[in-house]
Tab-separated table of C-alpha atoms (C1' of nucleotides) in Angstrom:
chain	number	residue	atom	x	y	z
A	1	MET	CA	-49.188	14.507	152.299
A	2	SER	CA	-51.934	14.138	150.470
A	3	LYS	CA	-53.042	10.572	150.493
A	4	GLN	CA	-55.231	10.586	147.043
A	5	GLU	CA	-57.276	7.055	147.405
A	6	LEU	CA	-55.328	5.257	144.227
A	7	VAL	CA	-59.320	3.765	143.390
A	8	VAL	CA	-59.289	0.478	144.391
A	9	VAL	CA	-61.205	-1.255	140.842
A	10	GLY	CA	-63.623	-4.328	141.215
A	11	GLN	CA	-64.344	-4.339	137.509
A	12	ASP	CA	-61.672	-6.216	136.125
A	13	SER	CA	-61.878	-8.952	139.455
A	14	ALA	CA	-63.384	-11.755	136.660
A	15	GLU	CA	-59.538	-13.472	136.320
A	16	GLY	CA	-57.905	-13.794	133.412
A	17	CYS	CA	-59.757	-11.120	131.581
A	18	CYS	CA	-56.880	-8.406	132.491
A	19	PRO	CA	-59.395	-5.824	131.458
A	20	THR	CA	-57.249	-2.829	130.959
A	21	LEU	CA	-53.998	-1.134	132.709
A	22	LEU	CA	-55.187	1.884	132.074
A	23	THR	CA	-58.011	2.129	134.369
A	24	ALA	CA	-56.943	0.397	137.914
A	25	PRO	CA	-53.475	-0.320	139.130
A	26	LEU	CA	-52.102	-3.591	138.376
A	27	ASP	CA	-50.965	-5.874	141.313
A	28	GLU	CA	-47.400	-7.182	140.936
A	29	ASP	CA	-48.056	-10.402	139.291
A	30	GLN	CA	-50.280	-8.999	136.589
A	31	ALA	CA	-47.447	-6.518	136.008
A	32	ALA	CA	-44.636	-8.916	135.816
A	33	ASP	CA	-46.341	-11.007	133.868
A	34	LEU	CA	-47.089	-8.247	130.913
A	35	ALA	CA	-43.664	-6.894	131.423
A	36	LYS	CA	-42.130	-10.210	130.146
A	37	VAL	CA	-44.144	-9.708	126.502
A	38	PHE	CA	-43.575	-6.165	126.903
A	39	LYS	CA	-39.990	-6.688	127.197
A	40	ALA	CA	-40.203	-9.238	124.527
A	41	LEU	CA	-41.600	-6.367	121.938
A	42	GLY	CA	-39.207	-3.845	123.021
A	43	ASP	CA	-36.443	-4.590	120.557
A	44	PRO	CA	-36.708	-3.293	117.061
A	45	VAL	CA	-35.668	-6.632	115.302
A	46	ARG	CA	-38.215	-8.529	116.999
A	47	LEU	CA	-40.712	-5.917	116.264
A	48	ARG	CA	-40.012	-6.520	112.840
A	49	LEU	CA	-39.727	-10.361	112.936
A	50	LEU	CA	-43.172	-10.285	114.767
A	51	SER	CA	-44.646	-8.589	112.108
A	52	MET	CA	-43.311	-10.305	109.223
A	53	ILE	CA	-44.934	-13.176	110.764
A	54	ALA	CA	-47.912	-11.823	111.708
A	55	SER	CA	-48.570	-10.350	108.226
A	56	ARG	CA	-48.593	-13.833	107.263
A	57	ALA	CA	-51.680	-14.516	109.395
A	58	GLY	CA	-53.387	-17.631	109.019
A	59	GLY	CA	-49.884	-18.487	107.274
A	60	GLU	CA	-46.197	-19.309	108.536
A	61	VAL	CA	-42.557	-18.285	107.563
A	62	CYS	CA	-39.713	-20.301	107.228
A	63	VAL	CA	-36.766	-19.064	109.217
A	64	CYS	CA	-35.002	-19.057	105.931
A	65	ASP	CA	-37.127	-16.120	105.216
A	66	LEU	CA	-36.881	-14.191	107.964
A	67	THR	CA	-33.407	-14.624	108.064
A	68	PRO	CA	-32.299	-12.698	105.321
A	69	ALA	CA	-34.136	-9.423	106.169
A	70	PHE	CA	-31.613	-8.257	108.373
A	71	ASP	CA	-28.119	-7.440	108.685
A	72	LEU	CA	-27.527	-9.887	111.568
A	73	SER	CA	-26.359	-12.965	112.077
A	74	GLN	CA	-28.480	-16.482	111.762
A	75	PRO	CA	-28.141	-17.455	115.517
A	76	THR	CA	-28.915	-14.280	116.468
A	77	ILE	CA	-32.112	-14.237	114.638
A	78	SER	CA	-32.862	-17.674	116.039
A	79	HIS	CA	-32.263	-16.157	119.277
A	80	HIS	CA	-34.874	-13.580	119.007
A	81	LEU	CA	-36.728	-16.159	117.670
A	82	LYS	CA	-36.682	-17.718	120.986
A	83	LEU	CA	-37.542	-14.835	122.877
A	84	LEU	CA	-40.759	-14.406	120.943
A	85	LYS	CA	-42.117	-17.634	121.462
A	86	GLN	CA	-41.147	-17.849	125.286
A	87	ALA	CA	-43.318	-14.553	125.298
A	88	GLY	CA	-46.123	-16.514	123.966
A	89	LEU	CA	-46.356	-14.212	120.685
A	90	ILE	CA	-45.232	-17.040	118.418
A	91	ASP	CA	-45.164	-20.613	117.451
A	92	SER	CA	-43.038	-22.721	115.696
A	93	GLU	CA	-43.329	-26.365	113.750
A	94	ARG	CA	-40.241	-28.122	112.120
A	95	ARG	CA	-41.546	-29.305	108.882
A	96	GLY	CA	-38.605	-31.821	106.808
A	97	THR	CA	-35.564	-29.559	106.996
A	98	TRP	CA	-37.192	-26.482	107.710
A	99	VAL	CA	-38.886	-24.680	111.150
A	100	TYR	CA	-41.806	-22.571	110.452
A	101	TYR	CA	-42.737	-20.020	112.845
A	102	ARG	CA	-46.597	-18.494	112.892
A	103	PRO	CA	-48.258	-16.204	115.302
A	104	LEU	CA	-50.704	-16.651	118.153
A	105	PRO	CA	-52.902	-13.512	118.136
A	106	GLN	CA	-54.034	-14.588	121.318
A	107	MET	CA	-51.070	-12.815	123.000
A	108	THR	CA	-51.200	-9.682	120.861
A	109	ASP	CA	-55.080	-9.622	121.228
A	110	ARG	CA	-54.663	-9.441	125.094
A	111	LEU	CA	-52.054	-6.565	124.823
A	112	ALA	CA	-54.413	-4.546	122.826
A	113	ALA	CA	-56.757	-5.038	125.147
A	114	VAL	CA	-54.773	-3.921	128.254
A	115	LEU	CA	-53.643	-1.023	126.413
A	116	THR	CA	-57.233	-0.035	125.207
A	117	ARG	CA	-59.352	2.497	127.404
A	118	PRO	CA	-63.016	1.883	127.592
A	119	ALA	CA	-65.159	3.748	125.582
A	120	GLU	CA	-65.513	7.281	127.447
A	121	PRO	CA	-68.925	6.841	129.410
A	122	SER	CA	-70.927	8.435	126.959
A	123	MET	CA	-70.924	6.157	124.033
A	124	PRO	CA	-71.990	2.496	123.863
A	125	PRO	CA	-71.260	1.068	121.057
A	126	THR	CA	-73.425	-2.091	120.980
A	127	THR	CA	-74.261	-2.094	117.202
A	128	PRO	CA	-76.143	-5.305	117.131
A	129	ALA	CA	-74.207	-6.800	113.886
A	130	GLY	CA	-75.057	-9.390	111.847
A	131	ALA	CA	-78.517	-8.402	110.084
A	132	ALA	CA	-77.685	-7.768	106.757
A	133	SER	CA	-75.515	-9.381	104.507
B	1	MET	CA	-33.617	-19.199	98.544
B	2	SER	CA	-37.602	-18.664	98.351
B	3	LYS	CA	-38.096	-14.819	97.861
B	4	GLN	CA	-41.531	-14.671	99.437
B	5	GLU	CA	-42.876	-11.331	98.777
B	6	LEU	CA	-43.376	-10.140	102.116
B	7	VAL	CA	-46.506	-7.605	100.913
B	8	VAL	CA	-45.632	-4.917	100.840
B	9	VAL	CA	-48.093	-2.274	102.139
B	10	GLY	CA	-50.130	0.311	101.318
B	11	GLN	CA	-52.703	0.025	103.912
B	12	ASP	CA	-51.082	2.552	106.209
B	13	SER	CA	-49.177	4.537	103.822
B	14	ALA	CA	-50.843	7.675	105.930
B	15	GLU	CA	-48.755	8.638	107.891
B	16	GLY	CA	-48.750	8.490	111.757
B	17	CYS	CA	-51.198	6.694	112.031
B	18	CYS	CA	-49.113	3.628	112.156
B	19	PRO	CA	-51.917	1.109	111.472
B	20	THR	CA	-50.917	-2.328	112.734
B	21	LEU	CA	-48.154	-4.285	113.286
B	22	LEU	CA	-49.913	-6.952	112.475
B	23	THR	CA	-50.845	-6.824	108.914
B	24	ALA	CA	-47.715	-5.675	107.174
B	25	PRO	CA	-43.807	-6.047	107.639
B	26	LEU	CA	-43.103	-2.575	110.051
B	27	ASP	CA	-39.911	-0.887	107.804
B	28	GLU	CA	-36.901	-0.342	110.380
B	29	ASP	CA	-37.602	2.965	111.343
B	30	GLN	CA	-41.248	2.062	112.306
B	31	ALA	CA	-40.049	-0.909	114.352
B	32	ALA	CA	-37.071	1.205	116.102
B	33	ASP	CA	-39.812	3.783	117.029
B	34	LEU	CA	-42.282	1.639	118.501
B	35	ALA	CA	-39.903	-0.422	120.220
B	36	LYS	CA	-38.915	2.460	122.148
B	37	VAL	CA	-42.131	2.650	123.758
B	38	PHE	CA	-42.569	-1.391	124.134
B	39	LYS	CA	-39.232	-1.171	126.276
B	40	ALA	CA	-40.414	1.654	128.159
B	41	LEU	CA	-43.434	-1.118	129.147
B	42	GLY	CA	-41.181	-3.776	129.553
B	43	ASP	CA	-40.831	-3.737	133.172
B	44	PRO	CA	-42.921	-4.265	135.698
B	45	VAL	CA	-42.203	-1.449	138.033
B	46	ARG	CA	-42.750	0.862	135.199
B	47	LEU	CA	-46.225	-0.764	134.196
B	48	ARG	CA	-47.148	-0.309	137.595
B	49	LEU	CA	-46.068	3.449	137.602
B	50	LEU	CA	-48.258	3.320	134.689
B	51	SER	CA	-51.591	1.767	135.769
B	52	MET	CA	-51.145	3.784	138.874
B	53	ILE	CA	-51.269	7.090	137.195
B	54	ALA	CA	-53.302	6.169	133.964
B	55	SER	CA	-56.124	4.583	136.557
B	56	ARG	CA	-56.467	8.725	137.236
B	57	ALA	CA	-57.196	9.268	133.600
B	58	GLY	CA	-58.317	13.206	133.573
B	59	GLY	CA	-56.671	13.377	137.204
B	60	GLU	CA	-53.010	13.620	138.070
B	61	VAL	CA	-50.739	11.799	140.818
B	62	CYS	CA	-48.235	12.951	142.786
B	63	VAL	CA	-44.884	11.337	142.718
B	64	CYS	CA	-45.128	11.434	146.862
B	65	ASP	CA	-48.261	8.853	146.478
B	66	LEU	CA	-45.924	6.455	143.774
B	67	THR	CA	-42.694	6.526	145.511
B	68	PRO	CA	-44.332	4.818	148.773
B	69	ALA	CA	-45.851	1.729	146.751
B	70	PHE	CA	-43.166	0.423	145.681
B	71	ASP	CA	-39.928	-1.135	147.942
B	72	LEU	CA	-38.060	0.854	146.324
B	73	SER	CA	-35.527	4.307	146.875
B	74	GLN	CA	-36.752	7.191	145.685
B	75	PRO	CA	-34.122	7.891	143.054
B	76	THR	CA	-35.630	4.830	141.357
B	77	ILE	CA	-38.937	5.398	141.147
B	78	SER	CA	-37.789	8.867	139.644
B	79	HIS	CA	-35.779	6.903	136.887
B	80	HIS	CA	-38.355	5.180	135.859
B	81	LEU	CA	-40.492	8.032	135.521
B	82	LYS	CA	-38.587	9.723	133.235
B	83	LEU	CA	-38.307	7.034	131.175
B	84	LEU	CA	-41.899	6.698	130.754
B	85	LYS	CA	-41.916	10.771	129.982
B	86	GLN	CA	-39.183	9.956	127.510
B	87	ALA	CA	-41.449	7.100	125.921
B	88	GLY	CA	-43.908	9.894	125.495
B	89	LEU	CA	-46.640	7.843	127.831
B	90	ILE	CA	-46.892	10.693	130.648
B	91	ASP	CA	-46.036	13.900	131.154
B	92	SER	CA	-45.675	15.994	134.260
B	93	GLU	CA	-46.106	19.348	135.971
B	94	ARG	CA	-44.494	20.806	139.202
B	95	ARG	CA	-46.882	23.001	141.290
B	96	GLY	CA	-45.306	24.014	144.008
B	97	THR	CA	-43.337	21.627	146.303
B	98	TRP	CA	-44.635	18.840	144.371
B	99	VAL	CA	-44.662	17.244	140.660
B	100	TYR	CA	-47.369	15.638	139.172
B	101	TYR	CA	-47.372	13.180	136.569
B	102	ARG	CA	-50.653	12.454	134.542
B	103	PRO	CA	-51.070	9.988	131.296
B	104	LEU	CA	-50.569	10.856	128.007
B	105	PRO	CA	-53.485	8.305	125.960
B	106	GLN	CA	-52.239	9.257	122.575
B	107	MET	CA	-49.263	7.051	122.870
B	108	THR	CA	-51.175	3.891	124.921
B	109	ASP	CA	-54.134	4.663	122.057
B	110	ARG	CA	-50.954	3.967	119.154
B	111	LEU	CA	-49.760	1.076	120.767
B	112	ALA	CA	-53.553	0.026	121.105
B	113	ALA	CA	-54.081	0.138	117.198
B	114	VAL	CA	-51.064	-1.483	116.379
B	115	LEU	CA	-51.678	-4.810	118.264
B	116	THR	CA	-54.958	-5.037	116.766
B	117	ARG	CA	-55.919	-6.780	114.095
B	118	PRO	CA	-58.272	-5.669	111.779
B	119	ALA	CA	-61.715	-7.550	111.624
B	120	GLU	CA	-60.830	-10.810	109.927
B	121	PRO	CA	-60.108	-9.156	106.348
B	122	SER	CA	-61.372	-12.797	104.546
B	123	MET	CA	-63.820	-14.451	106.610
B	124	PRO	CA	-63.683	-17.886	105.725
B	125	PRO	CA	-67.221	-19.371	105.720
B	126	THR	CA	-67.500	-20.109	109.105
B	127	THR	CA	-70.217	-22.632	109.983
B	128	PRO	CA	-73.375	-20.771	108.969
B	129	ALA	CA	-74.833	-21.314	112.155
B	130	GLY	CA	-77.496	-24.273	111.428
B	131	ALA	CA	-75.325	-26.858	109.503
B	132	ALA	CA	-75.281	-29.898	111.416
B	133	SER	CA	-72.199	-31.393	113.464
C	1	DA	C1'	-31.415	33.572	156.057
C	2	DG	C1'	-31.223	29.233	157.813
C	3	DC	C1'	-33.900	25.367	157.917
C	4	DT	C1'	-37.200	21.251	155.997
C	5	DT	C1'	-39.373	18.438	152.702
C	6	DG	C1'	-39.762	16.749	147.766
C	7	DC	C1'	-37.690	15.413	143.428
C	8	DA	C1'	-34.324	14.930	139.913
C	9	DT	C1'	-29.433	14.174	139.140
C	10	DC	C1'	-24.959	11.845	139.503
C	11	DG	C1'	-21.458	8.105	139.784
C	12	DA	C1'	-20.468	3.656	140.582
C	13	DC	C1'	-21.659	-1.343	140.087
C	14	DA	C1'	-24.107	-6.560	139.680
C	15	DG	C1'	-26.363	-8.338	136.486
C	16	DA	C1'	-29.391	-8.475	132.260
C	17	DT	C1'	-29.446	-8.056	127.127
C	18	DG	C1'	-27.480	-8.244	122.197
C	19	DT	C1'	-24.167	-9.985	119.223
C	20	DC	C1'	-21.029	-12.819	117.265
C	21	DG	C1'	-18.115	-17.228	115.961
C	22	DA	C1'	-18.085	-22.364	116.501
C	23	DA	C1'	-19.725	-26.327	118.002
C	24	DT	C1'	-23.791	-29.469	117.852
C	25	DC	C1'	-28.310	-31.258	116.069
C	26	DA	C1'	-31.724	-32.606	112.413
C	27	DA	C1'	-33.210	-34.005	107.739
C	28	DG	C1'	-32.757	-35.063	103.247
C	29	DT	C1'	-29.062	-36.633	99.500
C	30	DG	C1'	-24.967	-38.591	96.879
D	1	DC	C1'	-22.603	-43.788	105.441
D	2	DA	C1'	-20.439	-39.291	104.228
D	3	DC	C1'	-21.548	-34.738	103.177
D	4	DT	C1'	-24.582	-30.699	102.696
D	5	DT	C1'	-28.276	-27.323	104.075
D	6	DG	C1'	-31.401	-25.485	107.916
D	7	DA	C1'	-31.692	-24.060	112.618
D	8	DT	C1'	-30.782	-24.344	117.399
D	9	DT	C1'	-27.282	-24.254	121.644
D	10	DC	C1'	-23.200	-23.247	123.865
D	11	DG	C1'	-19.309	-19.621	125.342
D	12	DA	C1'	-17.557	-15.291	125.395
D	13	DC	C1'	-18.125	-10.199	124.885
D	14	DA	C1'	-19.384	-5.236	125.110
D	15	DT	C1'	-23.162	-2.579	126.142
D	16	DC	C1'	-27.490	-1.560	128.365
D	17	DT	C1'	-30.397	-1.496	132.714
D	18	DG	C1'	-32.157	-1.230	136.960
D	19	DT	C1'	-30.825	-0.197	141.348
D	20	DC	C1'	-28.301	2.346	145.091
D	21	DG	C1'	-26.532	6.359	148.347
D	22	DA	C1'	-25.025	11.061	147.486
D	23	DT	C1'	-25.784	15.336	146.040
D	24	DG	C1'	-27.777	19.255	144.094
D	25	DC	C1'	-31.968	21.942	143.430
D	26	DA	C1'	-36.727	24.190	144.263
D	27	DA	C1'	-40.390	25.746	146.827
D	28	DG	C1'	-42.259	26.584	151.197
D	29	DC	C1'	-41.715	27.352	156.119
D	30	DT	C1'	-39.832	29.424	160.841
DNA sequence: AGCTTGCATCGACAGATGTCGAATCAAGTG
DNA sequence: CACTTGATTCGACATCTGTCGATGCAAGCT
């Protein structure tokens, strides 16, 4: 039978910090939550859209600049942008005739954190920066 | 038409280093490649499976320990494990009657890297601590 | 050899997803 | 106001996905 005790964390009990999927089993809610975002990233078109938008960090991209980069209809691009927005990865704002999309780094930061395994317990990277320059 | 030149990288030209989706537009191949992995993570069951397996880093988990954690049929769990394996996120080994799965940290490391934005490249003069409010 | 247990594969099916064209809404221009 | 351009929403449709039960295969046991 083997009844391996699946390590019952205690490390990420904080709350919304969601510290890593790799150190402790996710509960159903967290899994469902994260899955929505990963699903949004699970399409090549959306990944490219996000990278186009995010690589303009601080800036914005007009839909009119995104659409022509694909061999897809404009409604389809709009649909993908909507999904990215619902996933909390981007946000949009209408200005005049055009609509601009911009990245919401918080979400990608969260995902990165969730996928980052804590430093091997043998090298504390606590370099006290901010001394020079 | 505006033909904004969407920054043609040069930073991640290395090769397999795939440094960040957030600093430069992904090309179609990279996007398709990454999308497969994100898609594998885009399901709550698979996320939980991965977290169960990965939180045993260095170790392994017997399928017989994973299956009972879900209200799903055994074939369904097997199916999800297969997808995770095909995505390069886990690997399996048969030992005697049992099959053990273990994490492949390289892939999650890669994803984390792709989602991690490099230190602010332009660091705008952020309030030189001390200025009045 | 037969039987039992653990996992994977197969075939089927309901529901979700990506895509399109057409229609609609939003703003600016004549 | 009529007209044009940019973007979203709608309805339809083919495909993909998650799930199941049944079946098949691999190892160990009696």
